[in-house]
Amino acid sequence: MKKFFAFAAFALLVTACSQQPEYKITGTVSDTNLNGNYVYLYPYGPDAVPTDSILVENGSFAFSGVQDVPQLYTIRFAEGVVEKQRVGTGEVAPYTALLTLDNSKLSVELSETPSVKGNPENDAYYALQTALKQLRADSKQIFEDARSENKEIVAAAEKRYEEMEEATNAKIKEFLYTHADKQIAAKLFSDFRYSLEENERREIVAKASEAFKSVPGIDKMIEHLEILEKVAIGKKFTDFEMAGLDGKMHKLSEYVGNGKVVLIDFWASWCPPCRADMPHLVGLYKEYKGKDFEIVGISLDRAEDAWKKGLEDLHMTWPQLSDLQYWKNAGAALYGVNSIPHTVLVDKDGTIVAKSLRGEKLEAKLAELLK
């Protein structure tokens, strides 16, 4: 009898040792019209190739396998099977799932509001998805009101939009600071990179794990932060040479660091927000031009005629430089510019004192520096 129990215990031990940890994904699809279509399991990133596929039958599907290291994946249908819909920044598209895949049992719902449950990382991410949708529940009405001919309705809509954006960004920052060791947070970090201040991006990267940094695209963001560090507030301006309106090459240092406060304005004639800002800049230039103030425009145009016509139409009379290389503008690359309008304010000795100032904030800063 003792021999029998010893054998049974040995058999159980061998069986347990031979069973590798594995993931099991049990999925449901809410739209019955999607039965008979395949869903695909993709590693997250550009040009990814699916690692598995399965036919949706009776509104369900399942994947299983072994995942040695947790990794970010997406589950989605083939292109064109599901009609594309616009979603808010950071939100998962309908009938698509973003998930951290590890050797867990996961349940996935592909619907208008997808969800993934089964491990702490996915649970936290989809709780955030719910919160984002709640914060943005009024967004459709806000955009409708913003098109009203009634100025009071438009003003109220703009105020509601700002409040919604502030609440959304606060929620995202909270998630990023508390999940900087998670790959799924890296996706949000990329999505909201333009909503985060430069110092906030640095703080998050400083806290980030290697897993976070391994997510496709994060390396480029870290490289961009390294460029921005060279032209951070408190650093001396970075010089470069570029053609002016006269066709001759001019250095930025001809205008900057020579006893004047200088606004370096990255813009383009094709950029609507840039054009909208110009009347204000023209007014500031008239007010401060004789008070040790200068503006230097760096145009991201690609056609000389369009550049010069923009200058004429917008009454821009300050010095201008451009290599007509569009987003490959060499000056923009040195200053880490990835959206325009973008301004860099430099004091009289060539030290960068402010960045990205527009409107009333720019006006107040100039009043402080030129008093």
mmCIF file of C-alpha atoms in Angstrom:
data_model
loop_
_atom_site.group_PDB
_atom_site.id
_atom_site.type_symbol
_atom_site.label_atom_id
_atom_site.label_comp_id
_atom_site.label_asym_id
_atom_site.label_seq_id
_atom_site.Cartn_x
_atom_site.Cartn_y
_atom_site.Cartn_z
ATOM 1 C CA MET A 1 0.000 0.000 0.000
ATOM 2 C CA LYS A 2 2.840 2.368 0.908
ATOM 3 C CA LYS A 3 4.431 1.665 -2.482
ATOM 4 C CA PHE A 4 1.159 2.598 -4.213
ATOM 5 C CA PHE A 5 0.895 5.988 -2.457
ATOM 6 C CA ALA A 6 4.573 6.697 -3.166
ATOM 7 C CA PHE A 7 4.011 5.938 -6.859
ATOM 8 C CA ALA A 8 0.877 8.113 -6.976
ATOM 9 C CA ALA A 9 2.713 11.034 -5.365
ATOM 10 C CA PHE A 10 5.586 10.644 -7.831
ATOM 11 C CA ALA A 11 3.141 10.588 -10.774
ATOM 12 C CA LEU A 12 1.470 13.798 -9.603
ATOM 13 C CA LEU A 13 4.854 15.475 -9.219
ATOM 14 C CA VAL A 14 5.929 14.485 -12.744
ATOM 15 C CA THR A 15 2.609 15.737 -14.164
ATOM 16 C CA ALA A 16 2.914 19.073 -12.360
ATOM 17 C CA CYS A 17 6.488 19.551 -13.561
ATOM 18 C CA SER A 18 5.550 18.778 -17.150
ATOM 19 C CA GLN A 19 2.781 21.414 -17.224
ATOM 20 C CA GLN A 20 4.239 24.702 -18.449
ATOM 21 C CA PRO A 21 2.597 27.950 -17.411
ATOM 22 C CA GLU A 22 0.449 29.240 -20.258
ATOM 23 C CA TYR A 23 -1.980 31.990 -21.076
ATOM 24 C CA LYS A 24 -5.600 31.351 -21.902
ATOM 25 C CA ILE A 25 -7.659 34.102 -23.503
ATOM 26 C CA THR A 26 -11.405 33.611 -23.555
ATOM 27 C CA GLY A 27 -13.076 36.182 -25.752
ATOM 28 C CA THR A 28 -16.577 37.305 -26.660
ATOM 29 C CA VAL A 29 -17.771 39.501 -29.532
ATOM 30 C CA SER A 30 -20.957 41.488 -28.956
ATOM 31 C CA ASP A 31 -21.882 42.007 -32.631
ATOM 32 C CA THR A 32 -23.304 38.798 -34.117
ATOM 33 C CA ASN A 33 -22.560 40.128 -37.614
ATOM 34 C CA LEU A 34 -18.892 39.486 -36.883
ATOM 35 C CA ASN A 35 -19.365 35.747 -36.564
ATOM 36 C CA GLY A 36 -17.405 33.924 -39.238
ATOM 37 C CA ASN A 37 -14.564 36.486 -39.229
ATOM 38 C CA TYR A 38 -11.083 35.912 -37.865
ATOM 39 C CA VAL A 39 -9.587 37.838 -34.983
ATOM 40 C CA TYR A 40 -5.824 38.208 -34.833
ATOM 41 C CA LEU A 41 -3.330 38.411 -31.987
ATOM 42 C CA TYR A 42 -0.636 41.007 -32.780
ATOM 43 C CA PRO A 43 2.437 42.127 -30.840
ATOM 44 C CA TYR A 44 2.030 45.871 -30.266
ATOM 45 C CA GLY A 45 3.990 48.060 -32.656
ATOM 46 C CA PRO A 46 4.260 49.202 -36.281
ATOM 47 C CA ASP A 47 4.437 46.570 -39.017
ATOM 48 C CA ALA A 48 3.632 43.831 -36.511
ATOM 49 C CA VAL A 49 2.809 40.361 -37.852
ATOM 50 C CA PRO A 50 0.060 38.362 -36.109
ATOM 51 C CA THR A 51 1.246 35.458 -33.996
ATOM 52 C CA ASP A 52 -2.137 33.717 -33.919
ATOM 53 C CA SER A 53 -5.637 33.891 -35.395
ATOM 54 C CA ILE A 54 -8.970 32.258 -34.643
ATOM 55 C CA LEU A 55 -12.440 32.181 -36.197
ATOM 56 C CA VAL A 56 -15.231 33.837 -34.234
ATOM 57 C CA GLU A 57 -18.056 31.337 -33.768
ATOM 58 C CA ASN A 58 -21.245 31.907 -31.801
ATOM 59 C CA GLY A 59 -19.864 35.201 -30.562
ATOM 60 C CA SER A 60 -16.755 33.727 -28.966
ATOM 61 C CA PHE A 61 -13.110 32.880 -29.561
ATOM 62 C CA ALA A 62 -10.118 31.627 -27.580
ATOM 63 C CA PHE A 63 -6.337 31.844 -27.732
ATOM 64 C CA SER A 64 -3.798 29.897 -25.697
ATOM 65 C CA GLY A 65 -0.030 29.609 -25.587
ATOM 66 C CA VAL A 66 3.085 30.347 -23.585
ATOM 67 C CA GLN A 67 4.380 33.884 -22.998
ATOM 68 C CA ASP A 68 7.841 33.818 -21.439
ATOM 69 C CA VAL A 69 7.945 37.569 -20.703
ATOM 70 C CA PRO A 70 4.915 39.873 -20.319
ATOM 71 C CA GLN A 71 4.391 41.786 -23.550
ATOM 72 C CA LEU A 72 1.955 44.283 -25.020
ATOM 73 C CA TYR A 73 -0.418 42.818 -27.622
ATOM 74 C CA THR A 74 -3.532 43.813 -29.524
ATOM 75 C CA ILE A 75 -6.473 41.681 -30.590
ATOM 76 C CA ARG A 76 -8.334 42.949 -33.618
ATOM 77 C CA PHE A 77 -10.141 42.016 -36.799
ATOM 78 C CA ALA A 78 -8.655 42.328 -40.271
ATOM 79 C CA GLU A 79 -8.626 45.757 -41.903
ATOM 80 C CA GLY A 80 -12.069 46.705 -43.202
ATOM 81 C CA VAL A 81 -14.072 44.153 -41.214
ATOM 82 C CA VAL A 82 -15.014 46.697 -38.552
ATOM 83 C CA GLU A 83 -15.859 50.252 -39.567
ATOM 84 C CA LYS A 84 -13.305 52.680 -38.186
ATOM 85 C CA GLN A 85 -14.542 55.122 -35.572
ATOM 86 C CA ARG A 86 -12.835 58.126 -34.052
ATOM 87 C CA VAL A 87 -12.098 57.759 -30.367
ATOM 88 C CA GLY A 88 -10.600 60.098 -27.812
ATOM 89 C CA THR A 89 -6.852 60.208 -27.295
ATOM 90 C CA GLY A 90 -5.768 57.185 -25.268
ATOM 91 C CA GLU A 91 -9.007 55.275 -25.753
ATOM 92 C CA VAL A 92 -9.190 51.785 -27.253
ATOM 93 C CA ALA A 93 -11.046 51.584 -30.562
ATOM 94 C CA PRO A 94 -14.297 49.571 -30.761
ATOM 95 C CA TYR A 95 -13.880 45.824 -31.297
ATOM 96 C CA THR A 96 -10.170 46.048 -30.537
ATOM 97 C CA ALA A 97 -8.317 45.089 -27.379
ATOM 98 C CA LEU A 98 -4.985 46.315 -26.069
ATOM 99 C CA LEU A 99 -3.618 44.027 -23.389
ATOM 100 C CA THR A 100 -0.570 42.923 -21.475
ATOM 101 C CA LEU A 101 -0.137 39.249 -22.260
ATOM 102 C CA ASP A 102 1.372 37.032 -19.599
ATOM 103 C CA ASN A 103 0.678 33.477 -18.492
ATOM 104 C CA SER A 104 -2.692 34.361 -16.978
ATOM 105 C CA LYS A 105 -6.292 33.502 -17.686
ATOM 106 C CA LEU A 106 -7.703 36.539 -19.420
ATOM 107 C CA SER A 107 -11.237 37.379 -20.472
ATOM 108 C CA VAL A 108 -11.656 39.748 -23.409
ATOM 109 C CA GLU A 109 -14.802 41.477 -24.612
ATOM 110 C CA LEU A 110 -14.737 42.953 -28.102
ATOM 111 C CA SER A 111 -17.538 45.475 -28.282
ATOM 112 C CA GLU A 112 -18.141 49.207 -28.703
ATOM 113 C CA THR A 113 -16.424 49.568 -25.309
ATOM 114 C CA PRO A 114 -13.860 46.744 -25.166
ATOM 115 C CA SER A 115 -12.539 45.337 -21.915
ATOM 116 C CA VAL A 116 -9.846 42.935 -20.726
ATOM 117 C CA LYS A 117 -9.772 41.331 -17.280
ATOM 118 C CA GLY A 118 -7.546 38.790 -15.606
ATOM 119 C CA ASN A 119 -4.352 40.420 -14.359
ATOM 120 C CA PRO A 120 -3.692 43.612 -12.360
ATOM 121 C CA GLU A 121 -2.172 45.543 -15.280
ATOM 122 C CA ASN A 122 -5.117 44.995 -17.616
ATOM 123 C CA ASP A 123 -7.641 45.538 -14.828
ATOM 124 C CA ALA A 124 -6.111 48.945 -14.011
ATOM 125 C CA TYR A 125 -5.914 49.986 -17.658
ATOM 126 C CA TYR A 126 -9.544 49.209 -18.428
ATOM 127 C CA ALA A 127 -10.700 50.895 -15.226
ATOM 128 C CA LEU A 128 -8.923 53.956 -16.628
ATOM 129 C CA GLN A 129 -10.698 53.473 -19.980
ATOM 130 C CA THR A 130 -14.041 53.630 -18.159
ATOM 131 C CA ALA A 131 -12.971 56.783 -16.329
ATOM 132 C CA LEU A 132 -11.871 58.464 -19.582
ATOM 133 C CA LYS A 133 -15.218 57.787 -21.224
ATOM 134 C CA GLN A 134 -17.042 59.198 -18.199
ATOM 135 C CA LEU A 135 -14.910 62.353 -18.234
ATOM 136 C CA ARG A 136 -15.592 62.798 -21.948
ATOM 137 C CA ALA A 137 -19.278 61.904 -21.880
ATOM 138 C CA ASP A 138 -20.244 65.486 -22.718
ATOM 139 C CA SER A 139 -17.656 65.956 -25.493
ATOM 140 C CA LYS A 140 -20.062 65.568 -28.426
ATOM 141 C CA GLN A 141 -22.345 68.288 -27.054
ATOM 142 C CA ILE A 142 -19.330 70.510 -26.321
ATOM 143 C CA PHE A 143 -18.178 70.339 -29.943
ATOM 144 C CA GLU A 144 -21.697 71.050 -31.185
ATOM 145 C CA ASP A 145 -22.018 74.069 -28.893
ATOM 146 C CA ALA A 146 -18.602 75.337 -30.027
ATOM 147 C CA ARG A 147 -20.035 75.752 -33.543
ATOM 148 C CA SER A 148 -22.917 77.895 -32.304
ATOM 149 C CA GLU A 149 -23.365 81.456 -33.529
ATOM 150 C CA ASN A 150 -24.156 82.473 -29.954
ATOM 151 C CA LYS A 151 -20.941 83.790 -28.370
ATOM 152 C CA GLU A 152 -22.065 82.961 -24.839
ATOM 153 C CA ILE A 153 -22.739 79.323 -25.786
ATOM 154 C CA VAL A 154 -19.339 79.122 -27.495
ATOM 155 C CA ALA A 155 -17.586 80.623 -24.467
ATOM 156 C CA ALA A 156 -19.333 78.166 -22.136
ATOM 157 C CA ALA A 157 -18.385 75.277 -24.430
ATOM 158 C CA GLU A 158 -14.753 76.360 -24.469
ATOM 159 C CA LYS A 159 -14.742 76.524 -20.662
ATOM 160 C CA ARG A 160 -16.276 73.036 -20.393
ATOM 161 C CA TYR A 161 -13.716 71.715 -22.886
ATOM 162 C CA GLU A 162 -10.796 73.141 -20.870
ATOM 163 C CA GLU A 163 -12.195 71.618 -17.677
ATOM 164 C CA MET A 164 -12.664 68.254 -19.413
ATOM 165 C CA GLU A 165 -9.088 68.334 -20.757
ATOM 166 C CA GLU A 166 -7.661 69.288 -17.354
ATOM 167 C CA ALA A 167 -9.527 66.455 -15.628
ATOM 168 C CA THR A 168 -8.493 63.979 -18.339
ATOM 169 C CA ASN A 169 -4.836 64.978 -18.182
ATOM 170 C CA ALA A 170 -4.848 64.767 -14.383
ATOM 171 C CA LYS A 171 -6.216 61.223 -14.571
ATOM 172 C CA ILE A 172 -3.603 60.226 -17.164
ATOM 173 C CA LYS A 173 -0.736 61.708 -15.149
ATOM 174 C CA GLU A 174 -1.881 59.876 -12.043
ATOM 175 C CA PHE A 175 -1.907 56.585 -13.977
ATOM 176 C CA LEU A 176 1.512 57.202 -15.547
ATOM 177 C CA TYR A 177 3.214 58.124 -12.279
ATOM 178 C CA THR A 178 1.821 55.048 -10.522
ATOM 179 C CA HIS A 179 2.319 52.578 -13.405
ATOM 180 C CA ALA A 180 5.681 53.668 -14.826
ATOM 181 C CA ASP A 181 6.855 50.070 -14.505
ATOM 182 C CA LYS A 182 4.117 48.827 -16.868
ATOM 183 C CA GLN A 183 4.239 48.505 -20.648
ATOM 184 C CA ILE A 184 0.606 49.446 -21.048
ATOM 185 C CA ALA A 185 1.357 52.816 -19.427
ATOM 186 C CA ALA A 186 4.010 53.427 -22.082
ATOM 187 C CA LYS A 187 1.283 53.364 -24.740
ATOM 188 C CA LEU A 188 -0.548 56.142 -22.866
ATOM 189 C CA PHE A 189 2.705 58.036 -22.428
ATOM 190 C CA SER A 190 3.050 58.071 -26.213
ATOM 191 C CA ASP A 191 -0.617 58.995 -26.774
ATOM 192 C CA PHE A 192 -0.503 61.962 -24.384
ATOM 193 C CA ARG A 193 3.036 63.189 -25.096
ATOM 194 C CA TYR A 194 1.763 66.563 -26.315
ATOM 195 C CA SER A 195 -0.375 67.043 -23.206
ATOM 196 C CA LEU A 196 2.511 66.491 -20.792
ATOM 197 C CA GLU A 197 4.918 69.229 -19.802
ATOM 198 C CA GLU A 198 8.557 68.596 -20.606
ATOM 199 C CA ASN A 199 9.476 68.224 -16.919
ATOM 200 C CA GLU A 200 6.612 65.761 -16.420
ATOM 201 C CA ARG A 201 7.871 63.607 -19.292
ATOM 202 C CA ARG A 202 11.335 63.620 -17.718
ATOM 203 C CA GLU A 203 9.966 62.581 -14.331
ATOM 204 C CA ILE A 204 8.023 59.687 -15.838
ATOM 205 C CA VAL A 205 11.017 58.461 -17.866
ATOM 206 C CA ALA A 206 13.166 58.661 -14.718
ATOM 207 C CA LYS A 207 10.684 56.374 -12.930
ATOM 208 C CA ALA A 208 10.148 54.074 -15.928
ATOM 209 C CA SER A 209 11.186 50.438 -15.935
ATOM 210 C CA GLU A 210 13.092 48.771 -18.758
ATOM 211 C CA ALA A 211 9.827 47.065 -19.736
ATOM 212 C CA PHE A 212 8.194 50.501 -20.127
ATOM 213 C CA LYS A 213 11.139 51.736 -22.205
ATOM 214 C CA SER A 214 11.059 48.642 -24.430
ATOM 215 C CA VAL A 215 7.640 49.506 -25.912
ATOM 216 C CA PRO A 216 7.978 50.550 -29.590
ATOM 217 C CA GLY A 217 8.298 54.307 -30.016
ATOM 218 C CA ILE A 218 9.419 55.106 -26.460
ATOM 219 C CA ASP A 219 13.083 55.155 -27.510
ATOM 220 C CA LYS A 220 12.295 57.984 -29.945
ATOM 221 C CA MET A 221 10.532 59.927 -27.200
ATOM 222 C CA ILE A 222 13.542 59.528 -24.914
ATOM 223 C CA GLU A 223 15.842 60.719 -27.727
ATOM 224 C CA HIS A 224 13.569 63.747 -28.176
ATOM 225 C CA LEU A 225 13.833 64.556 -24.466
ATOM 226 C CA GLU A 226 17.620 64.405 -24.763
ATOM 227 C CA ILE A 227 17.450 66.980 -27.571
ATOM 228 C CA LEU A 228 15.141 69.177 -25.481
ATOM 229 C CA GLU A 229 17.599 68.977 -22.585
ATOM 230 C CA LYS A 230 20.162 70.827 -24.728
ATOM 231 C CA VAL A 231 17.731 73.715 -25.273
ATOM 232 C CA ALA A 232 16.013 73.632 -21.887
ATOM 233 C CA ILE A 233 15.064 76.773 -19.977
ATOM 234 C CA GLY A 234 18.230 78.113 -18.367
ATOM 235 C CA LYS A 235 20.530 76.885 -21.171
ATOM 236 C CA LYS A 236 22.227 79.074 -23.754
ATOM 237 C CA PHE A 237 20.548 79.110 -27.156
ATOM 238 C CA THR A 238 21.830 76.700 -29.831
ATOM 239 C CA ASP A 239 23.118 78.451 -32.930
ATOM 240 C CA PHE A 240 22.479 77.354 -36.510
ATOM 241 C CA GLU A 241 22.757 78.781 -40.022
ATOM 242 C CA MET A 242 19.959 79.044 -42.558
ATOM 243 C CA ALA A 243 18.926 81.040 -45.624
ATOM 244 C CA GLY A 244 17.112 84.329 -45.166
ATOM 245 C CA LEU A 245 14.679 86.123 -47.424
ATOM 246 C CA ASP A 246 17.623 87.639 -49.279
ATOM 247 C CA GLY A 247 18.811 84.152 -50.240
ATOM 248 C CA LYS A 248 22.005 84.537 -48.185
ATOM 249 C CA MET A 249 22.999 82.329 -45.253
ATOM 250 C CA HIS A 250 22.482 83.847 -41.814
ATOM 251 C CA LYS A 251 23.347 82.573 -38.358
ATOM 252 C CA LEU A 252 20.782 82.747 -35.573
ATOM 253 C CA SER A 253 23.501 84.424 -33.492
ATOM 254 C CA GLU A 254 23.250 87.483 -35.747
ATOM 255 C CA TYR A 255 20.016 88.238 -33.894
ATOM 256 C CA VAL A 256 20.242 86.342 -30.592
ATOM 257 C CA GLY A 257 22.535 87.021 -27.639
ATOM 258 C CA ASN A 258 23.400 90.541 -28.704
ATOM 259 C CA GLY A 259 21.665 92.613 -26.053
ATOM 260 C CA LYS A 260 18.073 92.066 -27.163
ATOM 261 C CA VAL A 261 15.266 89.880 -25.884
ATOM 262 C CA VAL A 262 14.476 87.632 -28.856
ATOM 263 C CA LEU A 263 11.462 85.498 -29.613
ATOM 264 C CA ILE A 264 12.366 82.582 -31.905
ATOM 265 C CA ASP A 265 9.096 81.698 -33.599
ATOM 266 C CA PHE A 266 8.777 78.344 -35.394
ATOM 267 C CA TRP A 267 5.840 78.608 -37.793
ATOM 268 C CA ALA A 268 4.636 77.890 -41.355
ATOM 269 C CA SER A 269 2.292 79.588 -43.804
ATOM 270 C CA TRP A 270 0.245 76.348 -44.036
ATOM 271 C CA CYS A 271 -0.323 76.187 -40.245
ATOM 272 C CA PRO A 272 -3.759 77.589 -39.212
ATOM 273 C CA PRO A 273 -2.889 78.100 -35.505
ATOM 274 C CA CYS A 274 0.271 79.927 -36.569
ATOM 275 C CA ARG A 275 -1.696 82.253 -38.811
ATOM 276 C CA ALA A 276 -4.256 82.832 -36.055
ATOM 277 C CA ASP A 277 -1.458 83.918 -33.690
ATOM 278 C CA MET A 278 0.179 86.380 -36.072
ATOM 279 C CA PRO A 279 -2.024 89.453 -35.475
ATOM 280 C CA HIS A 280 -1.089 89.238 -31.801
ATOM 281 C CA LEU A 281 2.625 88.875 -32.608
ATOM 282 C CA VAL A 282 2.433 91.770 -35.058
ATOM 283 C CA GLY A 283 0.924 93.900 -32.277
ATOM 284 C CA LEU A 284 3.644 92.902 -29.802
ATOM 285 C CA TYR A 285 6.338 93.633 -32.375
ATOM 286 C CA LYS A 286 5.007 97.131 -32.951
ATOM 287 C CA GLU A 287 4.829 97.725 -29.197
ATOM 288 C CA TYR A 288 8.305 96.475 -28.261
ATOM 289 C CA LYS A 289 10.433 96.769 -31.425
ATOM 290 C CA GLY A 290 12.208 99.899 -30.210
ATOM 291 C CA LYS A 291 12.737 98.484 -26.711
ATOM 292 C CA ASP A 292 15.506 95.915 -27.264
ATOM 293 C CA PHE A 293 13.139 93.307 -28.634
ATOM 294 C CA GLU A 294 13.323 91.206 -31.794
ATOM 295 C CA ILE A 295 11.472 88.302 -33.369
ATOM 296 C CA VAL A 296 13.143 85.772 -35.642
ATOM 297 C CA GLY A 297 10.808 83.583 -37.651
ATOM 298 C CA ILE A 298 11.896 80.026 -38.544
ATOM 299 C CA SER A 299 9.566 78.798 -41.264
ATOM 300 C CA LEU A 300 8.739 75.128 -41.793
ATOM 301 C CA ASP A 301 7.428 75.901 -45.261
ATOM 302 C CA ARG A 302 8.515 73.829 -48.254
ATOM 303 C CA ALA A 303 7.685 76.270 -51.063
ATOM 304 C CA GLU A 304 9.386 79.650 -51.247
ATOM 305 C CA ASP A 305 6.388 81.323 -52.898
ATOM 306 C CA ALA A 306 4.014 80.159 -50.144
ATOM 307 C CA TRP A 307 6.484 81.286 -47.469
ATOM 308 C CA LYS A 308 6.828 84.787 -48.928
ATOM 309 C CA LYS A 309 3.110 85.142 -49.579
ATOM 310 C CA GLY A 310 2.400 84.171 -45.966
ATOM 311 C CA LEU A 311 4.773 86.881 -44.764
ATOM 312 C CA GLU A 312 3.044 89.464 -46.926
ATOM 313 C CA ASP A 313 -0.504 88.407 -46.058
ATOM 314 C CA LEU A 314 0.211 88.308 -42.322
ATOM 315 C CA HIS A 315 2.248 91.555 -42.230
ATOM 316 C CA MET A 316 5.302 89.866 -40.701
ATOM 317 C CA THR A 317 8.165 92.355 -40.965
ATOM 318 C CA TRP A 318 10.759 90.718 -38.672
ATOM 319 C CA PRO A 319 13.762 88.631 -39.840
ATOM 320 C CA GLN A 320 12.946 85.247 -41.331
ATOM 321 C CA LEU A 321 14.966 82.082 -41.947
ATOM 322 C CA SER A 322 14.041 78.825 -43.682
ATOM 323 C CA ASP A 323 15.646 75.868 -45.434
ATOM 324 C CA LEU A 324 12.245 74.972 -46.989
ATOM 325 C CA GLN A 325 12.550 71.434 -45.652
ATOM 326 C CA TYR A 326 9.103 71.211 -44.004
ATOM 327 C CA TRP A 327 9.274 68.989 -40.877
ATOM 328 C CA LYS A 328 12.934 68.222 -41.613
ATOM 329 C CA ASN A 329 13.832 71.858 -40.923
ATOM 330 C CA ALA A 330 17.336 71.752 -39.433
ATOM 331 C CA GLY A 331 16.644 74.464 -36.842
ATOM 332 C CA ALA A 332 13.452 72.757 -35.700
ATOM 333 C CA ALA A 333 15.395 69.509 -35.261
ATOM 334 C CA LEU A 334 17.979 71.206 -33.029
ATOM 335 C CA TYR A 335 15.227 72.657 -30.829
ATOM 336 C CA GLY A 336 13.152 69.458 -30.685
ATOM 337 C CA VAL A 337 10.161 71.076 -32.399
ATOM 338 C CA ASN A 338 7.457 68.544 -33.246
ATOM 339 C CA SER A 339 4.437 70.842 -33.342
ATOM 340 C CA ILE A 340 3.887 74.442 -34.378
ATOM 341 C CA PRO A 341 3.467 77.214 -33.491
ATOM 342 C CA HIS A 342 6.374 76.863 -31.094
ATOM 343 C CA THR A 343 8.230 79.738 -29.477
ATOM 344 C CA VAL A 344 11.544 80.018 -27.657
ATOM 345 C CA LEU A 345 12.122 83.223 -25.698
ATOM 346 C CA VAL A 346 15.765 84.203 -25.161
ATOM 347 C CA ASP A 347 17.019 86.974 -22.878
ATOM 348 C CA LYS A 348 19.564 89.645 -23.734
ATOM 349 C CA ASP A 349 22.614 87.462 -23.038
ATOM 350 C CA GLY A 350 21.317 84.473 -25.008
ATOM 351 C CA THR A 351 19.825 82.377 -22.186
ATOM 352 C CA ILE A 352 16.540 80.586 -22.865
ATOM 353 C CA VAL A 353 13.989 81.905 -20.368
ATOM 354 C CA ALA A 354 10.684 80.462 -21.649
ATOM 355 C CA LYS A 355 9.240 78.125 -24.265
ATOM 356 C CA SER A 356 5.868 77.638 -25.937
ATOM 357 C CA LEU A 357 4.482 80.964 -24.713
ATOM 358 C CA ARG A 358 1.538 82.382 -26.629
ATOM 359 C CA GLY A 359 -1.181 84.973 -26.123
ATOM 360 C CA GLU A 360 -1.456 86.631 -22.727
ATOM 361 C CA LYS A 361 1.333 84.522 -21.187
ATOM 362 C CA LEU A 362 3.802 85.736 -23.815
ATOM 363 C CA GLU A 363 2.637 89.310 -23.364
ATOM 364 C CA ALA A 364 3.111 89.126 -19.587
ATOM 365 C CA LYS A 365 6.599 87.630 -19.912
ATOM 366 C CA LEU A 366 7.710 90.300 -22.360
ATOM 367 C CA ALA A 367 6.377 93.027 -20.067
ATOM 368 C CA GLU A 368 8.459 91.497 -17.252
ATOM 369 C CA LEU A 369 11.674 91.260 -19.313
ATOM 370 C CA LEU A 370 11.374 94.631 -21.041
ATOM 371 C CA LYS A 371 10.127 96.823 -18.199
#
